[in-house]
Coordinates of C-alpha atoms in Angstrom, one line a residue:
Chain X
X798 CA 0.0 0.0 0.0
X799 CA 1.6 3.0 -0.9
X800 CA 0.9 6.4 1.2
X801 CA 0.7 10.2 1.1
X802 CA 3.9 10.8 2.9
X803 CA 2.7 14.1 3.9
X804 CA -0.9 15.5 4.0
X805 CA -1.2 19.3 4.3
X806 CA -4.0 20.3 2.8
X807 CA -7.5 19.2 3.3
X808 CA -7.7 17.3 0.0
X809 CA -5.1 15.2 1.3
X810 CA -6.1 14.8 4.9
X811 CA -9.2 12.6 2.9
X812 CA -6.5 10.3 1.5
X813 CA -4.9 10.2 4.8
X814 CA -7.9 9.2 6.6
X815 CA -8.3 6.9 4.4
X816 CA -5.1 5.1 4.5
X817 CA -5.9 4.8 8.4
X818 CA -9.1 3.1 7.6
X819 CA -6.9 0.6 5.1
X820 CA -4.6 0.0 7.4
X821 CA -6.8 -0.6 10.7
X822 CA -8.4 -3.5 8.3
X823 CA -5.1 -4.3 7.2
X824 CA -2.8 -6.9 8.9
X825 CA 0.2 -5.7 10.9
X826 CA 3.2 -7.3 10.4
X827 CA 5.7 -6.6 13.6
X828 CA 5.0 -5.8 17.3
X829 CA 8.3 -4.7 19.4
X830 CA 8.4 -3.0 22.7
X831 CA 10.3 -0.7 25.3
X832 CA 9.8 -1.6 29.0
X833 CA 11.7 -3.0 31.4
X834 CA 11.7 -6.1 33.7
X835 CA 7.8 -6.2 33.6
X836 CA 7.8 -6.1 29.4
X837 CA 11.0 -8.6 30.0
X838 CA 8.6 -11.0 31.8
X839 CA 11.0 -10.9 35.0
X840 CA 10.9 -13.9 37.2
X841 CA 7.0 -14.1 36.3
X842 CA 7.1 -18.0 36.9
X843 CA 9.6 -18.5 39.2
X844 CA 9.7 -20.4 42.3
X845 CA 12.7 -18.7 44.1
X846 CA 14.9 -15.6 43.8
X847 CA 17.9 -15.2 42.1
X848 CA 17.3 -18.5 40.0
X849 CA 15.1 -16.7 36.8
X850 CA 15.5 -13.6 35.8
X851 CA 13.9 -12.4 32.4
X852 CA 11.7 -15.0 31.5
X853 CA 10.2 -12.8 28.3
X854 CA 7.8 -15.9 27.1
X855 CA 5.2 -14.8 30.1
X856 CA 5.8 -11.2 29.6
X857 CA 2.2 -9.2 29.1
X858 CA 3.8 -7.8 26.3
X859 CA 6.1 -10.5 24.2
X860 CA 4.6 -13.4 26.0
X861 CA 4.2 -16.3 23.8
X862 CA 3.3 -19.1 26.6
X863 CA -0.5 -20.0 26.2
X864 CA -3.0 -19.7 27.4
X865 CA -1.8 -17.0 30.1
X866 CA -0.6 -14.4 30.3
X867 CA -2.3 -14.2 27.2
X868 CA -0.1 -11.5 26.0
X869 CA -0.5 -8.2 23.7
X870 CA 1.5 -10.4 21.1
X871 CA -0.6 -13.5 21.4
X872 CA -4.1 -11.1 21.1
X873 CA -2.6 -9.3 17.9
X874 CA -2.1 -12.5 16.1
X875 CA 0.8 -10.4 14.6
X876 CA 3.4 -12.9 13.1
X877 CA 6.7 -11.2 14.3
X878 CA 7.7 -10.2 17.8
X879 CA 10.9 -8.1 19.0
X880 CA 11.1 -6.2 22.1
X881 CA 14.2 -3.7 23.0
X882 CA 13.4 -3.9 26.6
X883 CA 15.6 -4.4 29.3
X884 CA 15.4 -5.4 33.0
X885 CA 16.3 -2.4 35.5
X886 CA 15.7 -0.1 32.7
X887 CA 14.2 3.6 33.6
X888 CA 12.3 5.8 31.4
X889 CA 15.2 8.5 32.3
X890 CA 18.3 7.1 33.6
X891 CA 21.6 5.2 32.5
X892 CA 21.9 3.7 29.1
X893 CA 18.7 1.7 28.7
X894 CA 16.3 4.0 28.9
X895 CA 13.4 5.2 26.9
X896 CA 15.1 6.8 24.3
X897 CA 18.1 4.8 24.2
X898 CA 15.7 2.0 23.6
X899 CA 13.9 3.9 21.0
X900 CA 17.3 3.7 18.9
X901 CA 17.8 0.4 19.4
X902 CA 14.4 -0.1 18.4
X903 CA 15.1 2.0 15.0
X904 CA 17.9 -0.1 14.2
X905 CA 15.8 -3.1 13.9
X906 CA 16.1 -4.9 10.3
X907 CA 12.9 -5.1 10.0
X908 CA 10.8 -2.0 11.6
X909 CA 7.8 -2.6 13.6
X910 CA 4.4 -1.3 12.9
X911 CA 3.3 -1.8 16.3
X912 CA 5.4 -0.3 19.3
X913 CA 4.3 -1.2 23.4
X914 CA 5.9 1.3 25.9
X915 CA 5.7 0.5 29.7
X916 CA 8.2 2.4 31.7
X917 CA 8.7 4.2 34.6
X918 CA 8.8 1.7 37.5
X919 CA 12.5 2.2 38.2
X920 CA 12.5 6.2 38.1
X921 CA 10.4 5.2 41.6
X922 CA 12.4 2.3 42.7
X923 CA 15.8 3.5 42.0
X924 CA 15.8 6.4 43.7
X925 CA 16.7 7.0 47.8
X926 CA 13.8 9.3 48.8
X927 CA 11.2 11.2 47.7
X928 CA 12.8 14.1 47.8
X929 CA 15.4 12.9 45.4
X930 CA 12.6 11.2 42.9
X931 CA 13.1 13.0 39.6
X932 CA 11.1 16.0 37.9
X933 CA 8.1 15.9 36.1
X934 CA 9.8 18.0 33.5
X935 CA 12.5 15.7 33.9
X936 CA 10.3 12.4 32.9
X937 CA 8.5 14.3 30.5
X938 CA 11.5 15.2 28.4
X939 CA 13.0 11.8 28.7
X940 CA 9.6 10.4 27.1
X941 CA 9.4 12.9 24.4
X942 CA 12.9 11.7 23.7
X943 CA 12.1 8.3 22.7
X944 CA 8.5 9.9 21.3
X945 CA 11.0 12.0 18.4
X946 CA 12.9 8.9 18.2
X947 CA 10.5 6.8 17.2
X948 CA 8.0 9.1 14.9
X949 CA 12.0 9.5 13.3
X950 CA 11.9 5.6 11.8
X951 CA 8.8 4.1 12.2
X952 CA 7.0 3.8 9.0
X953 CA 4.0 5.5 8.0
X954 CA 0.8 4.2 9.6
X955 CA 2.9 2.5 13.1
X956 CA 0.9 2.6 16.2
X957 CA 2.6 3.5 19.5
X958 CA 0.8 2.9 22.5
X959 CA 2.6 4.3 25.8
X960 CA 1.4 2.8 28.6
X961 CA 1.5 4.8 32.1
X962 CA 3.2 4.2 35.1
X963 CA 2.4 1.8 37.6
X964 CA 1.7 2.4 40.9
X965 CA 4.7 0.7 42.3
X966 CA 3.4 2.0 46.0
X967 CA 0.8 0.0 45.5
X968 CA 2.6 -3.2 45.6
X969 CA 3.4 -2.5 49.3
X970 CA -0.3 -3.0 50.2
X971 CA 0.0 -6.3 47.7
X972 CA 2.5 -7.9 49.6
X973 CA 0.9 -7.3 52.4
X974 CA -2.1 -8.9 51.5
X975 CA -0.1 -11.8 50.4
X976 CA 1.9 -12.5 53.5
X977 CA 4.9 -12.1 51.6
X978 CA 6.5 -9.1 52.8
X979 CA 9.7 -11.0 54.2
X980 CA 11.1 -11.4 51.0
X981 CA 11.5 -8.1 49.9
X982 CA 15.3 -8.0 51.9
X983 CA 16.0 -11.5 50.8
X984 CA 18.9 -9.7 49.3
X985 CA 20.1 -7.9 52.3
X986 CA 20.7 -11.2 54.1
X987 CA 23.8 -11.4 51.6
X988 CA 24.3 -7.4 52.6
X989 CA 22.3 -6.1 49.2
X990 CA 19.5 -3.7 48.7
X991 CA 15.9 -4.5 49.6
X992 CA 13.5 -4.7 46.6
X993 CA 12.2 -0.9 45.9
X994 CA 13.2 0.3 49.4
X995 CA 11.3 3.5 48.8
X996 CA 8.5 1.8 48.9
X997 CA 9.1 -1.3 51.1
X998 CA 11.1 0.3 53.2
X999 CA 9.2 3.9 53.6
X1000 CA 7.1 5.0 55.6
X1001 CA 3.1 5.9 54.8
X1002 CA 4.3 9.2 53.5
X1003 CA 6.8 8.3 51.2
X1004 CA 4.3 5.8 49.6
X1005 CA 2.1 8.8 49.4
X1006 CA 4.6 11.2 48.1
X1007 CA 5.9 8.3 45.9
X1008 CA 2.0 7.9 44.3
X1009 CA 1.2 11.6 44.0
X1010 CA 4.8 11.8 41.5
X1011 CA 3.5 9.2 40.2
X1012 CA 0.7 10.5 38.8
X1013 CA 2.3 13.6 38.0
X1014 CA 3.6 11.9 35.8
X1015 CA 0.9 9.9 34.2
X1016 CA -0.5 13.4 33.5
X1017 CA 2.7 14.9 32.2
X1018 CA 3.0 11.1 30.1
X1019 CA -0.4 11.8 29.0
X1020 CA 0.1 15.2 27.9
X1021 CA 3.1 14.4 25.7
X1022 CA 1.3 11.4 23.9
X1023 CA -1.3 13.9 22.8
X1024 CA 1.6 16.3 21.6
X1025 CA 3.0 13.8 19.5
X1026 CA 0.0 12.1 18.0
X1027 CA -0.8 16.2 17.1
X1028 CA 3.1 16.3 15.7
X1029 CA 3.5 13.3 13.8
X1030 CA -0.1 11.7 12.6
X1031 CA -0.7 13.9 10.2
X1032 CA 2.6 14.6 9.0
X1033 CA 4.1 11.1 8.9
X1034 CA 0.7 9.4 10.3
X1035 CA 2.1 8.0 12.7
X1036 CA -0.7 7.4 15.5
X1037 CA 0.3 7.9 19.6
X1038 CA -1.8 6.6 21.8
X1039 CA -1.7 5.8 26.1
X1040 CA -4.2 3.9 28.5
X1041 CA -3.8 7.0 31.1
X1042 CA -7.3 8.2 31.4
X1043 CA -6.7 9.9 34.4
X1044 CA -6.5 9.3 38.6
X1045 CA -9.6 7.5 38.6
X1046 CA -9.0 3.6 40.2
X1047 CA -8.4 0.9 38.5
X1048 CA -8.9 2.4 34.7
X1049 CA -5.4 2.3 33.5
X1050 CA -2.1 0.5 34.3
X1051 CA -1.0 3.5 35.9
X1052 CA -4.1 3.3 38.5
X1053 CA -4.5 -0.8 38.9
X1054 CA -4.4 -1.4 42.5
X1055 CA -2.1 -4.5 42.2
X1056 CA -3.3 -7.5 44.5
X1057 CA -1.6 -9.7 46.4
X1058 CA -2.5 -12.8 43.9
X1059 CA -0.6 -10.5 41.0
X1060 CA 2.8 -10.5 42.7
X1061 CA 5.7 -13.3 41.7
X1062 CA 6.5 -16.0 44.5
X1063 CA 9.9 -15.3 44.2
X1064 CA 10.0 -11.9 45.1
X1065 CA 7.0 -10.8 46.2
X1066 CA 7.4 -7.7 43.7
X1067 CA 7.2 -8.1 39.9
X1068 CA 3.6 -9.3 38.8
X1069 CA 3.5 -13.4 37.7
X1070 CA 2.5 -14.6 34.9
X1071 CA -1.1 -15.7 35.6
X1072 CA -2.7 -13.2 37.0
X1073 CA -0.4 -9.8 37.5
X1074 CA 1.1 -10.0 33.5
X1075 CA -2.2 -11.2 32.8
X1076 CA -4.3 -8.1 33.4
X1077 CA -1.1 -5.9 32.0
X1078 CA -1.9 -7.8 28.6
X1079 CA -5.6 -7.0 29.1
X1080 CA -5.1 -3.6 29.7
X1081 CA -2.9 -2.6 27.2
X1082 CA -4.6 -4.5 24.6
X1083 CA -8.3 -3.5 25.2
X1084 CA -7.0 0.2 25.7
X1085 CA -5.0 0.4 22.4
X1086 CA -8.3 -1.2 20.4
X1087 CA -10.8 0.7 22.0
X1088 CA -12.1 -1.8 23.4
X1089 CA -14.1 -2.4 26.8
X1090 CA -11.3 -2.8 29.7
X1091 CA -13.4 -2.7 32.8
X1092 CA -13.1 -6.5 33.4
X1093 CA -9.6 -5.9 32.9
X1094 CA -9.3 -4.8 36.5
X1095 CA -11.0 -8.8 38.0
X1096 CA -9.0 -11.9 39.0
X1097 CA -11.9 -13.6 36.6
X1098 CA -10.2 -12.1 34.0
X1099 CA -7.4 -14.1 34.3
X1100 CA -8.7 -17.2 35.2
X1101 CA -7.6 -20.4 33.5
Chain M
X246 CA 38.5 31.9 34.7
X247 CA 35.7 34.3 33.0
X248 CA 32.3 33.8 34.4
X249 CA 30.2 34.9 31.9
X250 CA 26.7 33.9 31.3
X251 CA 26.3 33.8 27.7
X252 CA 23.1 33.3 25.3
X253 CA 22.8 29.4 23.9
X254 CA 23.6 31.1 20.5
X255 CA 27.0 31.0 22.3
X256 CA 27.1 27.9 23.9
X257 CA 29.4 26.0 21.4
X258 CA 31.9 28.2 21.5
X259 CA 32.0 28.7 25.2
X260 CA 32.0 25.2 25.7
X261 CA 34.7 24.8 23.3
X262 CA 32.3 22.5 21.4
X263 CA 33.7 24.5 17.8
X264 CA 37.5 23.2 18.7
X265 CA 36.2 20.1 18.2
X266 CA 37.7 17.4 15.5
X267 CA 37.7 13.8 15.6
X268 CA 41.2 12.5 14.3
X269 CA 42.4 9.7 16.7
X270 CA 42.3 5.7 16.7
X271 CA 39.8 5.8 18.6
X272 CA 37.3 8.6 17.1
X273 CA 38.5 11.4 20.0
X274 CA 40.8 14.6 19.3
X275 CA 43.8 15.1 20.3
X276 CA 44.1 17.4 23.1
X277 CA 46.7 20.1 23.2
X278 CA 49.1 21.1 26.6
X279 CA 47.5 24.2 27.3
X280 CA 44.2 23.0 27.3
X281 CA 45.3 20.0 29.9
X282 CA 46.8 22.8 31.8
X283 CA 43.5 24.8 32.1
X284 CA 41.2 21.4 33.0
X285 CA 38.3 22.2 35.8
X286 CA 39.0 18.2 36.8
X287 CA 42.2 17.0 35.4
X288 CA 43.3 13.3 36.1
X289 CA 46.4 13.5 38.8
X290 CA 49.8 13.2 37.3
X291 CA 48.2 12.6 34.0
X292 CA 50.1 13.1 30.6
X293 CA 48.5 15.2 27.9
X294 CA 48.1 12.3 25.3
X295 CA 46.0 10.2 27.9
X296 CA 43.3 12.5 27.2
X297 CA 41.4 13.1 24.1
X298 CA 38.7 15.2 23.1
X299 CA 34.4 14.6 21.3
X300 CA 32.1 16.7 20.0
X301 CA 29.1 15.8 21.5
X302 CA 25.1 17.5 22.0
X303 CA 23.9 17.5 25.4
X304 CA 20.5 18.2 26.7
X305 CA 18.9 19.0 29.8
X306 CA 16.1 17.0 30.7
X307 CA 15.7 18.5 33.8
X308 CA 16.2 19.6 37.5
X309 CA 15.2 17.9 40.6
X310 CA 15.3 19.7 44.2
X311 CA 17.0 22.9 43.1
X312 CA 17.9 25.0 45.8
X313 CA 19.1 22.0 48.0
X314 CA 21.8 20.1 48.8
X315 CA 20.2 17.2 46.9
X316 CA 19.8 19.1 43.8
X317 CA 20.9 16.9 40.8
X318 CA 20.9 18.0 36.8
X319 CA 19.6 15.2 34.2
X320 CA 21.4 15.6 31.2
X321 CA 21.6 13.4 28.1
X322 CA 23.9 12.7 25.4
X323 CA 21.8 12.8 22.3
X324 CA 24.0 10.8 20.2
X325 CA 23.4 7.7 22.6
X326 CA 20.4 9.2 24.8
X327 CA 22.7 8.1 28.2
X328 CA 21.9 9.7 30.6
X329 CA 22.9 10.7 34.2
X330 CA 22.5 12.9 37.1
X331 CA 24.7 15.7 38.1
X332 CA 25.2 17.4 41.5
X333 CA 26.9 21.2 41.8
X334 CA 30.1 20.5 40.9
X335 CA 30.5 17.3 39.5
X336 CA 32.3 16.9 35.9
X337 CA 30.4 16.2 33.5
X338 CA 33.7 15.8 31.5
X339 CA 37.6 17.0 32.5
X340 CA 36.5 20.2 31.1
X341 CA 33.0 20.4 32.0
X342 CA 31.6 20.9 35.4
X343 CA 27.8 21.5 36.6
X344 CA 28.1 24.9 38.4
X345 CA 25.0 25.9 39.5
X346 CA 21.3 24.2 39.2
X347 CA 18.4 26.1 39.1
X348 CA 14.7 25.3 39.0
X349 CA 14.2 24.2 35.2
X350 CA 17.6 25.1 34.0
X351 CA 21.4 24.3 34.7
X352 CA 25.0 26.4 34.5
X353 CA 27.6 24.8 32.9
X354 CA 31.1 25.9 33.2
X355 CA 33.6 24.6 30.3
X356 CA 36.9 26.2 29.5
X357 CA 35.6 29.9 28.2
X358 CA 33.0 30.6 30.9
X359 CA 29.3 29.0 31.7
X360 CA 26.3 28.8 29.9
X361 CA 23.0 28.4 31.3
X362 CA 20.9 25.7 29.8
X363 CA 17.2 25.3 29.8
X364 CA 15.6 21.9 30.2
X365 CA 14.4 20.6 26.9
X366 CA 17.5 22.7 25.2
X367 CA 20.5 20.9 23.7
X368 CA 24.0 22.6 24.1
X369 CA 26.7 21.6 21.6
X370 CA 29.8 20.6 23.5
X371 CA 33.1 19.9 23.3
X372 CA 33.8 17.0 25.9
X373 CA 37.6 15.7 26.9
X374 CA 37.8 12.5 28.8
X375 CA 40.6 11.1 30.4
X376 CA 41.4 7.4 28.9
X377 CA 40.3 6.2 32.2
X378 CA 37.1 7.4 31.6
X379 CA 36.2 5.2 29.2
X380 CA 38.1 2.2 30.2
X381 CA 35.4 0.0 30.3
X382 CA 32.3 2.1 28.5
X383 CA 28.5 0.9 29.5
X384 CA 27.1 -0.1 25.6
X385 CA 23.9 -0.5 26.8
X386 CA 21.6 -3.5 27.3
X387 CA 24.5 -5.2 29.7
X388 CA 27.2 -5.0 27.8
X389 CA 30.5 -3.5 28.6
X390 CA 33.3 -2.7 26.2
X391 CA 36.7 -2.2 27.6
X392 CA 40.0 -1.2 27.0
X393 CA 42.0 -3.8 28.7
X394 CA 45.5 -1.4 28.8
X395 CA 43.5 1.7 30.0
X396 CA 41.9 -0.7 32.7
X397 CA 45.0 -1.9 33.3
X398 CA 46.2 1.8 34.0
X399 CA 43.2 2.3 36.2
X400 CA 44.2 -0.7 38.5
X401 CA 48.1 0.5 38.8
X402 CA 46.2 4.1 40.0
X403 CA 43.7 3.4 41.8
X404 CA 43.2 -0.4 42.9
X405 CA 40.5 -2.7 42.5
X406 CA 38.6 -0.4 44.8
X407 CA 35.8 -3.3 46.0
X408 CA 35.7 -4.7 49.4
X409 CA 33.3 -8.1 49.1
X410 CA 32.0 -10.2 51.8
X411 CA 31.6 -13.7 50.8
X412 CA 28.4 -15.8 51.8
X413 CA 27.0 -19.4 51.4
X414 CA 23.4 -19.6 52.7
X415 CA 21.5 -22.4 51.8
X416 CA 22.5 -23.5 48.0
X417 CA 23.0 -20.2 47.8
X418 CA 26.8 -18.9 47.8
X419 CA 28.6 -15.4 46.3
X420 CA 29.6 -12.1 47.4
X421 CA 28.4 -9.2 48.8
X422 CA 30.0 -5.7 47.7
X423 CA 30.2 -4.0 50.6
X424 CA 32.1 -0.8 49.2
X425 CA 32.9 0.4 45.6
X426 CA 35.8 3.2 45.8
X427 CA 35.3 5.8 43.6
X428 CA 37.7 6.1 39.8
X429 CA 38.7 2.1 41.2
X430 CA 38.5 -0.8 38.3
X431 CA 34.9 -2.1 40.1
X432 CA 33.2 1.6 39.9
X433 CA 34.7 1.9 36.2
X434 CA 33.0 -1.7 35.8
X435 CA 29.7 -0.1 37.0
X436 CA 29.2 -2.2 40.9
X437 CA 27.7 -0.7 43.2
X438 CA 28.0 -1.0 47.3
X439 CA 25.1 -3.1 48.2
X440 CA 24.7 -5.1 45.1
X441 CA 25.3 -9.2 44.9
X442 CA 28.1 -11.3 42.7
X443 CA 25.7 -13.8 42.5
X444 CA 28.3 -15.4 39.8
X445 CA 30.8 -15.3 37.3
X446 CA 30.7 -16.9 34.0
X447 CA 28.2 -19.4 35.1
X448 CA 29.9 -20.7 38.8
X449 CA 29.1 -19.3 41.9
X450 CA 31.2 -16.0 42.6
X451 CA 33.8 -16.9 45.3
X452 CA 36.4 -14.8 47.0
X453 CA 39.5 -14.3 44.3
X454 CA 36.8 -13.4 41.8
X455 CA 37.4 -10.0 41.9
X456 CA 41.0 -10.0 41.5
X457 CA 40.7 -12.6 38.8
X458 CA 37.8 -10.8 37.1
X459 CA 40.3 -7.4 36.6
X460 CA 43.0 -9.9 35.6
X461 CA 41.1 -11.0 32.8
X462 CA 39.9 -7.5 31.9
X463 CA 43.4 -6.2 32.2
X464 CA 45.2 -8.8 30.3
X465 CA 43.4 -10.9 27.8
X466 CA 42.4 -10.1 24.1
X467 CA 39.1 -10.8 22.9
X468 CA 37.7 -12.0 26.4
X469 CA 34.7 -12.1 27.7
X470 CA 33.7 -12.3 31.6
X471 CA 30.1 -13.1 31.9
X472 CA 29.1 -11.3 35.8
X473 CA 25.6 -12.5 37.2
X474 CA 24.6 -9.4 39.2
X475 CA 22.1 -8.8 41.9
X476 CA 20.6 -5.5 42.7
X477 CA 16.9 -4.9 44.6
X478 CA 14.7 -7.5 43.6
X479 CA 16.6 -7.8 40.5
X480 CA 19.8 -10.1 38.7
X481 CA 21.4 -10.3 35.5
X482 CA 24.4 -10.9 33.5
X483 CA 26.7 -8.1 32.4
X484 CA 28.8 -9.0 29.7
X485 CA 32.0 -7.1 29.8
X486 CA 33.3 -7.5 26.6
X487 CA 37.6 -7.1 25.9
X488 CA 38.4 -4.6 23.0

């Protein structure tokens, strides 16, 4: 199918609008991803830490195990898969992040049509307070990095769907729940760092300080989606979407209150496979379709 | 040293970034005597062809507690997109230091003066590293190139620079990084205090590692140590990889 590679007048805008409607009824060909250990599918069936690691066949993204988590990749019946994402990865920091990611992604062989973004975990759990936690500007101009990046190679007609941030404070009341705090400082018996001591380790008002950034930046990840779907679809239709609807519970990744039956047995942190991953892959698919994600949110919804 | 405050129009040449020009082995400038003389954070007892010299873009991405003593600078290298946070007065490169952060914007001082720099701006720069800088370079996705004679030079300096405790709990056995000194062969090699050796190249870490680790990075052509890694919740394998 060959395409208007830019459409500046109204006249044109038709033929653009229609090569959306061709291409929604079209098959795509490639789905690939930027994330970090959740898109990597970290220890999401794993009996005991420090034994797994990236296990990126039960990832919500990548997944290809059946029939859970019943990933983005397995829903899309798209033939090819290839994430860029990479456990410990932040959406700002070190060498892995988003837009770093974004080039490897660009340097592909084969480009994707469909790109997943989940991110931002480790901005939270990497840092020592909340004080230190970084900017809203900050995130916002990492994102819009990778954003540019990306609306750079992509081809004409690619989908990006950005995912928000998860409410990593949440998982505090998780493990609770689940009677699985202790092995949050498995490490420190050895004399390493406790899993996401900001929010294991913190008190009620870092969790609520950590939350509140949080959202800041959902909003701010929210706002920068819409500024480069308004950039880039109608001059290299390329379409930006996100899940972030706003702080209302349980209507986006970045508000799921995770439950205790989401978290991994080995570390009491990353979300398993059957249920945590599983409602990931629900809510990033249903939200990138248009399609109804309310029962995203129950454990029926993963049930096997 | 002047302190001016000039436009970004200026920034390049302020920050040197017009000297600029790639002719050694390894992609970097030479780097004349009097600019070595004039670094803001020279490498002790250093030798002027040890250093060499990149053109490179940086941008702010932002500030975070300005006005405090925690107050850190985000700034990126747009050619890779690495990024990393700065506090007043750290280098950014040997010529480079981060003078002054400021709610939404950062003061950089290179060798002509400062240049304040808004966050979502880039700044053209001129950056000159020390060869220990770069002696083992992060690549990204857990890989590690290094340069096993500039390591080597970083060991005769500065040490190893780890202090491990070793462990066996359960089937469990490695060792625990207790302290990484700062320019040693471990912080060049990215280790933190607090993380885990969990293992190297496939065995359980046990106590020589270390020293055998740096011997192998210091020594051998075309070698590659395989380092299973715990930090937080989380492990993996960095691959430093022998240029």
């Amino acid at each position: 199918m060959t395409i208007h590679s830019g459409c500046r007048a109204a006249a044109v805008l038709a033929v653009c609008a229609l090569g959306v409607v061709s291409r929604a009824a079209s098959a795509q060909t490639k789905l690939s991803g930027i994330g970090d250990s959740i898109s990597q599918g970290y220890d999401a069936n794993c009996p005991s830490f420090f034994i797994c690691g990236d296990q990126p066949a039960y990832s919500f993204g990548q997944g290809t195990n059946t029939p859970l988590p019943n990933s983005m990749y397995v829903r899309s019946q798209i033939p090819t898969v290839e994430f860029v994402s990479v456990s410990g990865a932040e959406m700002v920091g070190g060498t892995n992040n988003a837009a770093a990611q974004a080039t490897n992604l660009c340097a592909q062989a084969v480009l994707p049509d469909r790109v997943v973004l989940l991110l931002g975990g480790n901005d939270v759990c990497n840092r020592s307070s909340t004080s230190t936690m970084y900017s809203t500007t900050t995130f916002g101009n990492a994102l819009g990095a990778a954003l540019d990046t990306l609306a750079a190679c992509l081809p004409p007609l690619a989908q990006v769907h950005v995912l928000s941030v998860p409410r990593v404070d949440y998982l505090y009341a998780a493990g609770v729940q689940a009677r699985c705090t202790s092995k949050w400082c498995l490490a420190s018996l050895f004399g390493g760092k406790c899993t996401c001591g900001l929010v294991t380790q913190g008190t009620d008002a870092d969790r609520v300080a950590a939350g509140q950034q949080i959202e800041a930046y959902n909003q701010e990840l929210a706002n920068r989606v819409a500024s480069a779907n308004t950039a880039y679809q109608a001059a290299k239709q390329i379409t930006f979407s996100t899940d972030w609807q706003g702080a209302l519970p349980n209507t986006s990744v970045g508000t799921y209150a995770f439950q205790g039956s989401d978290l991994a047995q080995s570390d009491c942190f990353h979300p398993n496979y059957s249920s945590g991953q599983c409602k990931l892959a629900c809510i990033g698919w249903t939200s990138w379709n248009g399609l109804d994600r309310t029962g995203c949110f129950s454990a029926s919804t993963c049930a096997n | 040293m002047d302190k001016r405050i000039v436009t970004m129009t200026m920034a390049a040449a302020v920050l040197g970034a017009a000297c600029a020009q790639r002719t050694g082995p390894d992609g970097g400038a030479k780097v004349a005597a009097a600019e070595v003389r004039a670094l803001l954070a020279p490498e002790p007892a250093a030798l002027a062809g040890e250093y060499h010299a990149h053109a490179a873009a940086l941008r702010l991405f932002g500030t975070q507690a300005a006005g405090t003593p925690e107050a850190t600078a985000t700034l990126a290298d747009t050619g890779t997109w690495a990024t990393r946070s700065y506090r007043e007065g750290e280098a950014v490169a040997r010529n480079l230091v981060v003078e002054t952060i400021r709610p939404g914007s950062v003061v950089l001082r290179g060798p002509d003066g400062s240049v304040e720099l808004r966050a979502g701006a880039d700044a053209a720069v001129r950056l000159v590293r020390h060869e220990s800088d770069e002696a083992a370079r992060d690549e990204g996705r857990h890989v590690w190139s290094v340069r096993a004679a500039a390591l080597a030079k970083v060991q005769a300096r500065r040490g190893l620079g780890i202090q491990v405790t070793p462990f066996a709990i359960a089937e469990r056995q490695g060792l625990a990084v207790n302290a990484v000194e700062p320019a040693g062969v471990f912080d060049r090699l990215g280790l933190q205090a607090g993380d885990v050796i969990v293992a190297v190249d496939g065995a359980f870490a046990r106590p020589g590692d270390p020293a055998r680790i740096a011997a192998r990075l210091t020594t051998a052509a075309s070698d590659v140590v395989i380092v299973r890694i715990a930090r937080g919740a989380e492990v993996w394998d960095e691959s430093y990889v022998v240029r």
